[in-house]
Short mmCIF file of C-alpha atoms and ligand atoms in Angstrom, two decimals:
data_model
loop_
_atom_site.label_atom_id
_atom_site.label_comp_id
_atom_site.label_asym_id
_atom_site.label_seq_id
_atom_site.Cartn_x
_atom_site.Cartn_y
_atom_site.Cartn_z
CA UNK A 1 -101.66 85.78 54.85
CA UNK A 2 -103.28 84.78 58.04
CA UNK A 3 -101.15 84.94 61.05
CA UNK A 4 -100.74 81.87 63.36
CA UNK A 5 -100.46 82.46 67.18
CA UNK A 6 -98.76 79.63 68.45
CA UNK A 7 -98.21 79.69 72.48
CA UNK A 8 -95.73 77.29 73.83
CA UNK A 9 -96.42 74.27 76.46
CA UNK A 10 -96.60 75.04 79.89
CA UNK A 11 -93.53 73.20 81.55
CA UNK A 12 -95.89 72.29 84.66
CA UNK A 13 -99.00 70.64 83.95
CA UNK A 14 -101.60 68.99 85.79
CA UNK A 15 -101.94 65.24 85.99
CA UNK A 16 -105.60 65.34 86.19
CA UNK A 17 -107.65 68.07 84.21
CA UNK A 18 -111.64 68.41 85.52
CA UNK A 19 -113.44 71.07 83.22
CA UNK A 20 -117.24 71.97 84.29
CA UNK A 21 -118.26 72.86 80.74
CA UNK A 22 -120.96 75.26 81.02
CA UNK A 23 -122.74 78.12 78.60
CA UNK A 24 -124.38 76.31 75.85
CA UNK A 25 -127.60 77.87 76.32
CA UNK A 26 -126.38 81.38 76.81
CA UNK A 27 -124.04 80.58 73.61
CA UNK A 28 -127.08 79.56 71.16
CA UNK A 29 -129.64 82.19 72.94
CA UNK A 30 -127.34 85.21 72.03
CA UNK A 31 -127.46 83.65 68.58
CA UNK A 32 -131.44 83.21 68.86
CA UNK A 33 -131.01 79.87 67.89
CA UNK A 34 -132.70 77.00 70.20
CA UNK A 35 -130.55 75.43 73.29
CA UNK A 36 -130.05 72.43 71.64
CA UNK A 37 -127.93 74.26 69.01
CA UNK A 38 -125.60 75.50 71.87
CA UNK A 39 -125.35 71.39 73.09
CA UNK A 40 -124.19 70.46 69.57
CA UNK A 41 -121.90 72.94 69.07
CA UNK A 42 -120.44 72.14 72.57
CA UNK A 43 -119.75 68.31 71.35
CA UNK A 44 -117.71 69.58 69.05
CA UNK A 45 -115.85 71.62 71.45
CA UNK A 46 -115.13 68.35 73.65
CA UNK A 47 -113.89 66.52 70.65
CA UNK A 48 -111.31 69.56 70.23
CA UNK A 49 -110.39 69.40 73.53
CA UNK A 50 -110.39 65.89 74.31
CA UNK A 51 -107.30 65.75 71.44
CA UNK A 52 -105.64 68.46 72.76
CA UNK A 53 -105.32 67.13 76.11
CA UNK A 54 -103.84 64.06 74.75
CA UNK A 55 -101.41 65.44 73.11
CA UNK A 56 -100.00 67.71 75.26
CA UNK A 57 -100.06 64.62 77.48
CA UNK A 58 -102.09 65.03 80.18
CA UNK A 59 -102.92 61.95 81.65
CA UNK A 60 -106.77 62.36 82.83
CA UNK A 61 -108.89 64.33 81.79
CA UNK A 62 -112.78 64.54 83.98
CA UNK A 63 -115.89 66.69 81.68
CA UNK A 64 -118.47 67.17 83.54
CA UNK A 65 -121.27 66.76 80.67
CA UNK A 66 -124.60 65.98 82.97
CA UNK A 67 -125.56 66.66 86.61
CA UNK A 68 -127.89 64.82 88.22
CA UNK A 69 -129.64 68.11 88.89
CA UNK A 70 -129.86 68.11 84.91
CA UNK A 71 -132.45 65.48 85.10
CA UNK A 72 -134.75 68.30 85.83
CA UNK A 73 -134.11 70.31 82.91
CA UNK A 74 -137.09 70.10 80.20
CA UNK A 75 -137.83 66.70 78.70
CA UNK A 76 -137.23 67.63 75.34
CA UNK A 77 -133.63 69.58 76.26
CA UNK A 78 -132.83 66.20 78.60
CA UNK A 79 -133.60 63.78 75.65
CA UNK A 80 -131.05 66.07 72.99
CA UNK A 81 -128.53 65.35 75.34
CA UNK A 82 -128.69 62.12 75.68
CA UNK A 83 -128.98 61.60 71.90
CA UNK A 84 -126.13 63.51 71.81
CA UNK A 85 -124.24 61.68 74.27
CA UNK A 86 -125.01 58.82 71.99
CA UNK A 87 -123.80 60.03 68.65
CA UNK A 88 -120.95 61.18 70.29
CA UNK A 89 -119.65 57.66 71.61
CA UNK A 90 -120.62 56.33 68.34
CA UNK A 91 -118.91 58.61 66.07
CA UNK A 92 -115.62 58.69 68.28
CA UNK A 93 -114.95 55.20 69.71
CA UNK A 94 -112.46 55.10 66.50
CA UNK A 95 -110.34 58.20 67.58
CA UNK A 96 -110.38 56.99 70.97
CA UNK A 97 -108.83 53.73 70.39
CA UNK A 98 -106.42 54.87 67.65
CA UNK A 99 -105.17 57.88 70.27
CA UNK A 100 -105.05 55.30 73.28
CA UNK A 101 -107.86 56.99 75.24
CA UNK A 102 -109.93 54.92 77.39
CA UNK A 103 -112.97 56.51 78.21
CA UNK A 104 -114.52 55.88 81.77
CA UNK A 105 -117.57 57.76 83.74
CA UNK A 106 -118.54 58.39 87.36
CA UNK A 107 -122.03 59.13 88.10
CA UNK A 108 -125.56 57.37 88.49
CA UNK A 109 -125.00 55.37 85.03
CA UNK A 110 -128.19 53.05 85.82
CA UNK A 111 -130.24 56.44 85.53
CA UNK A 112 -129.34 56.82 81.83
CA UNK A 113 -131.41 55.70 78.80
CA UNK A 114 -130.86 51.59 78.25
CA UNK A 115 -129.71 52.53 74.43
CA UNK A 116 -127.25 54.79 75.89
CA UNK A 117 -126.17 53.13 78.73
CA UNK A 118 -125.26 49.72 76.78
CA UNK A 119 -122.86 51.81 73.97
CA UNK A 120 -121.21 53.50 77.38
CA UNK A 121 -120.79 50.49 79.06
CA UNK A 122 -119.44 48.74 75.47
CA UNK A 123 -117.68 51.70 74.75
CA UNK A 124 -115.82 51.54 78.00
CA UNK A 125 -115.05 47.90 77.48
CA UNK A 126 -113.77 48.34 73.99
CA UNK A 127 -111.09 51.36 75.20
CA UNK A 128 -110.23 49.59 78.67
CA UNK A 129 -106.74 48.65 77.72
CA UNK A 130 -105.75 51.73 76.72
CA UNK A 131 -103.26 53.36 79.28
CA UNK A 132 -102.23 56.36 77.63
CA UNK A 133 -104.98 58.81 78.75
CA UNK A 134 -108.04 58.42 80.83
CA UNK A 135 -111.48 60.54 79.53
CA UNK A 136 -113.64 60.59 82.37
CA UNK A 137 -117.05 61.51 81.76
CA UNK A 138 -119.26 63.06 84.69
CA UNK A 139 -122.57 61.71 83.74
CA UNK A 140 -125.67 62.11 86.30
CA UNK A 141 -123.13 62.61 88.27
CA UNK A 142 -123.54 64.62 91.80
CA UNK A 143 -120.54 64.63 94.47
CA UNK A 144 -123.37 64.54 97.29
CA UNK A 145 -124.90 61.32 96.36
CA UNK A 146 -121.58 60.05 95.75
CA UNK A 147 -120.12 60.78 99.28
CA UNK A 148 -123.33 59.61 101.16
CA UNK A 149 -123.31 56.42 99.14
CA UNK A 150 -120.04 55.88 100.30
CA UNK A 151 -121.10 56.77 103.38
CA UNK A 152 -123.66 53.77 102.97
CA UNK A 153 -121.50 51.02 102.09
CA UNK A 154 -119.05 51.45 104.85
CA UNK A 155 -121.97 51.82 107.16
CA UNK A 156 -123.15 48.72 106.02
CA UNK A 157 -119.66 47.01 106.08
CA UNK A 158 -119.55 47.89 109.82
CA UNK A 159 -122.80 46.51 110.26
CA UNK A 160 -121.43 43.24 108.35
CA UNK A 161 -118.47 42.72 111.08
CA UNK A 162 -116.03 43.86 107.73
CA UNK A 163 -114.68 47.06 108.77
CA UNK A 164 -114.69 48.79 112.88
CA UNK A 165 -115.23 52.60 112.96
CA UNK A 166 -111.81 53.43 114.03
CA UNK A 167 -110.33 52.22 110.44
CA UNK A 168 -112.38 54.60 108.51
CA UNK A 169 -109.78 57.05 107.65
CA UNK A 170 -109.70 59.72 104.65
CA UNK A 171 -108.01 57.16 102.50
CA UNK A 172 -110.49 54.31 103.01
CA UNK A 173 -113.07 56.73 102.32
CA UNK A 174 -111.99 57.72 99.14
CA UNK A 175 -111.73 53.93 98.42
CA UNK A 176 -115.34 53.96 98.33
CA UNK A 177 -116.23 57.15 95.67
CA UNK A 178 -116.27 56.54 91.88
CA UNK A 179 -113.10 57.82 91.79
CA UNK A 180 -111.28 55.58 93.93
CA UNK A 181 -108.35 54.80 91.12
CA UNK A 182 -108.26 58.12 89.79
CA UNK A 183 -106.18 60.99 91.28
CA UNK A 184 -107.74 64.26 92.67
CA UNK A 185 -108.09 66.93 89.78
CA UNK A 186 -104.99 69.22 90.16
CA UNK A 187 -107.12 72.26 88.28
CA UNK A 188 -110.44 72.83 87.57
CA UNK A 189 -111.77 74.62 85.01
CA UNK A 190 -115.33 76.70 84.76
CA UNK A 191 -116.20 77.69 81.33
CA UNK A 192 -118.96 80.73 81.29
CA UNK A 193 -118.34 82.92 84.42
CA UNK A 194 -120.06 81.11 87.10
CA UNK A 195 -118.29 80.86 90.41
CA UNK A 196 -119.64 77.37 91.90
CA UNK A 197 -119.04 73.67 91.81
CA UNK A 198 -122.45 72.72 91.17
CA UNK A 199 -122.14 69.24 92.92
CA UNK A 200 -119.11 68.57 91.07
CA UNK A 201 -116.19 66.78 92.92
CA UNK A 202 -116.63 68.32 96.45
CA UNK A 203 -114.54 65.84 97.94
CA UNK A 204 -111.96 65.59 95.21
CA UNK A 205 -111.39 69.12 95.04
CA UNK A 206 -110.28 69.69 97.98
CA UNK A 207 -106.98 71.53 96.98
CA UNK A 208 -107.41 72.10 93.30
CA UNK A 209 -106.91 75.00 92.00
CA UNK A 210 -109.48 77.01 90.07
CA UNK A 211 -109.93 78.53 87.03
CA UNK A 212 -112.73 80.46 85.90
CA UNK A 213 -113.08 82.03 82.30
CA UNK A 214 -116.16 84.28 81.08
CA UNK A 215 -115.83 82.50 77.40
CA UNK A 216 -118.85 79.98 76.86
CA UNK A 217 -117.89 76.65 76.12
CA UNK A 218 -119.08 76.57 72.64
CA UNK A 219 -116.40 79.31 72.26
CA UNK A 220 -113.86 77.33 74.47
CA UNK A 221 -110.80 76.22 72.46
CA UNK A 222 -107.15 74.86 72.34
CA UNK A 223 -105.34 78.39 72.61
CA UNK A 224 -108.50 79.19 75.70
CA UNK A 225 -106.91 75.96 76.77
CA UNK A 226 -103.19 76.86 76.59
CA UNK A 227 -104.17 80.43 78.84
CA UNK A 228 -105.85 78.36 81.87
CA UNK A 229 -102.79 75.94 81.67
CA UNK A 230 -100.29 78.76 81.40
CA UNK A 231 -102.13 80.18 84.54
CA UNK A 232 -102.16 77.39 86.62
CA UNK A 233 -98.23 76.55 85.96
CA UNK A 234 -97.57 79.88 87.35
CA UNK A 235 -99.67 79.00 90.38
CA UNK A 236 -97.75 77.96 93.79
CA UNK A 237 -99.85 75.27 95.23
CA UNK A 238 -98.53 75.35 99.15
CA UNK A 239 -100.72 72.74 100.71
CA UNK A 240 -100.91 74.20 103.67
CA UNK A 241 -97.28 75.32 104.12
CA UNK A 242 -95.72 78.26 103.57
CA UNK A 243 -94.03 79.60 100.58
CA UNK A 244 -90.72 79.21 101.96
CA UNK A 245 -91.32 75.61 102.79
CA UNK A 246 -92.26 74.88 98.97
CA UNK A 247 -89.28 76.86 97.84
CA UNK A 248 -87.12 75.26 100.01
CA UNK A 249 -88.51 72.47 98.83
CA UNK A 250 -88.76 71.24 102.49
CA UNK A 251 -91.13 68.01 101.86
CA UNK A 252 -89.74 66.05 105.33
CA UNK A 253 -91.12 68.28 107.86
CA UNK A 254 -95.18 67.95 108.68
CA UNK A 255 -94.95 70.87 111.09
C1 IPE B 301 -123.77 73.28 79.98
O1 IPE B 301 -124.41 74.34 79.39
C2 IPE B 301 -124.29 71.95 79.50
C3 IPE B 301 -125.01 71.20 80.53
C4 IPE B 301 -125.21 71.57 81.75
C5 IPE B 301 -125.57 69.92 80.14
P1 IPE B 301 -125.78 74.91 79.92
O2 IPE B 301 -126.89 74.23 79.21
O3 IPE B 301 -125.86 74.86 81.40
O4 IPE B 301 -125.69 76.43 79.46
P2 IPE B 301 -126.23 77.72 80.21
O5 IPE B 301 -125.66 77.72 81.57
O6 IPE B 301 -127.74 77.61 80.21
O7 IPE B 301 -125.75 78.84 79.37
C1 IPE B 302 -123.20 72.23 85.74
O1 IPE B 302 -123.80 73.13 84.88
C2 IPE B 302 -123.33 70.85 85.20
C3 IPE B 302 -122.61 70.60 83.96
C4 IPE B 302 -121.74 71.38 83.40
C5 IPE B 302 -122.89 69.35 83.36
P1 IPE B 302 -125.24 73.73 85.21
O2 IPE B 302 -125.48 74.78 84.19
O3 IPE B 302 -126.25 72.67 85.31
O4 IPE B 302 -125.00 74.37 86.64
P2 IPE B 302 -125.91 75.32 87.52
O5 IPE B 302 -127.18 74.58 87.80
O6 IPE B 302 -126.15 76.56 86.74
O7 IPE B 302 -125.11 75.59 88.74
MG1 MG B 303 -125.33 76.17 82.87
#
């Protein structure tokens, strides 16, 4: 008889989950099988993961599933992904309307292929009334390009007469990045070891907390899941104050 671990939900969870999902090339090379392989088992991973969030209720969840760096990557590696990106939206626009997910992405979207671009953009259209939980997909996404585009536009507004310097302030700013709605990702997970953001959220993150885990996505599942949540509810998260203050629970006081 196999045994069944089951590991109880964390009392404090975030509201917004980011996961940089990384290791699907190391995950298919120690199997000698091509990248690719590593990709496809990885989709599956999100599909597992993407239902687990939901129901333990988290309200957003960001992947990060393409950089814009990525675009450098070989043409044949760049083109998987994308097909896979495809199939993916295809195969689970069902389970994302019958679980009240609506899926959403940040990133340079005009940079993808038209095919895919058109089943994101209908795909987003189809799950926009769904309130439940938000999917966020990072795609040719990079957090520089973001902020100086920002940058850009208020520049320009300036320019235009519409704005004057002195209103630029950190919440008009953040008005003006892809993730203007959404709120800033209370923990961040890094599948695979690697200790870097890789132009992921710089702005966004600036007091999430981090977790890293040596297992490669591929490998990543829900009880994987459960430990990084379990983790982070144990966390403090001070903001700046001291641990007295946030035990105290003295919210009034700035100084
Ligand atoms: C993450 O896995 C997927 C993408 C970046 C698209 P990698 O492909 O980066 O896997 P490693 O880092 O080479 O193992
Ligand atoms: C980061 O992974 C991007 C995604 C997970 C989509 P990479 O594997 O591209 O990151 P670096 O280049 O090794 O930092
Ligand atoms: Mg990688």
């Amino acid at each position: 008889m196999t045994k069944t671990v089951s590991i109880e939900r964390p009392d404090n969870l975030p509201r917004h989950l980011a996961i940089i999902m990384d290791g699907n090339g190391r995950w298919a090379k120690r199997r000698f099988m091509p990248r690719i392989m590593g990709h496809r088992q990885g989709a599956k991973t999100v599909k597992e993961i993407v239902t687990a969030v939901r129901e333990l209720d988290i309200p957003y969840l960001t992947l990060y599933a393409f950089s814009k760096e990525n675009w450098s990557r070989p043409r044949e590696e760049v083109d998987a992904l994308m097909d896979l990106l495809y199939d993916y939206l295809q195969k689970e626009v069902d389970e994302l309307l019958g679980n009240r997910i609506r899926l959403r992405a940040i990133g340079e979207l005009d940079r993808l292929p038209p095919r895919v671009k058109t089943l994101l953009f209908d795909t987003m259209e189809k799950t926009s009334k769904n309130f439940e939980m938000q999917l966020i997909l990072a795609l040719s996404y990079g957090s520089r390009s973001e902020i100086t585009e920002a940058a850009r536009k208020i520049a320009q507004k300036c320019v235009d007469g519409e704005l004057t310097p002195s209103q630029i302030d950190e919440e008009l700013f953040a008005s003006y990045l892809y993730t203007s709605d959404i709120p800033d990702p209370d923990l961040i997970i890094r599948t695979s070891g690697e200790q870097r953001l890789s132009n992921f959220l710089l702005y966004q993150a600036a007091y999430s907390e981090f977790y890293i885990t040596q297992t490669l996505w591929p490998d990543f599942d829900r009880k994987e899941l459960l430990k990084a949540l379990h983790d982070y509810s144990r966390r403090e998260r001070r903001f700046g104050k001291t641990s007295e203050q946030i035990l105290l629970r003295c919210t009034g006081s700035e100084s």
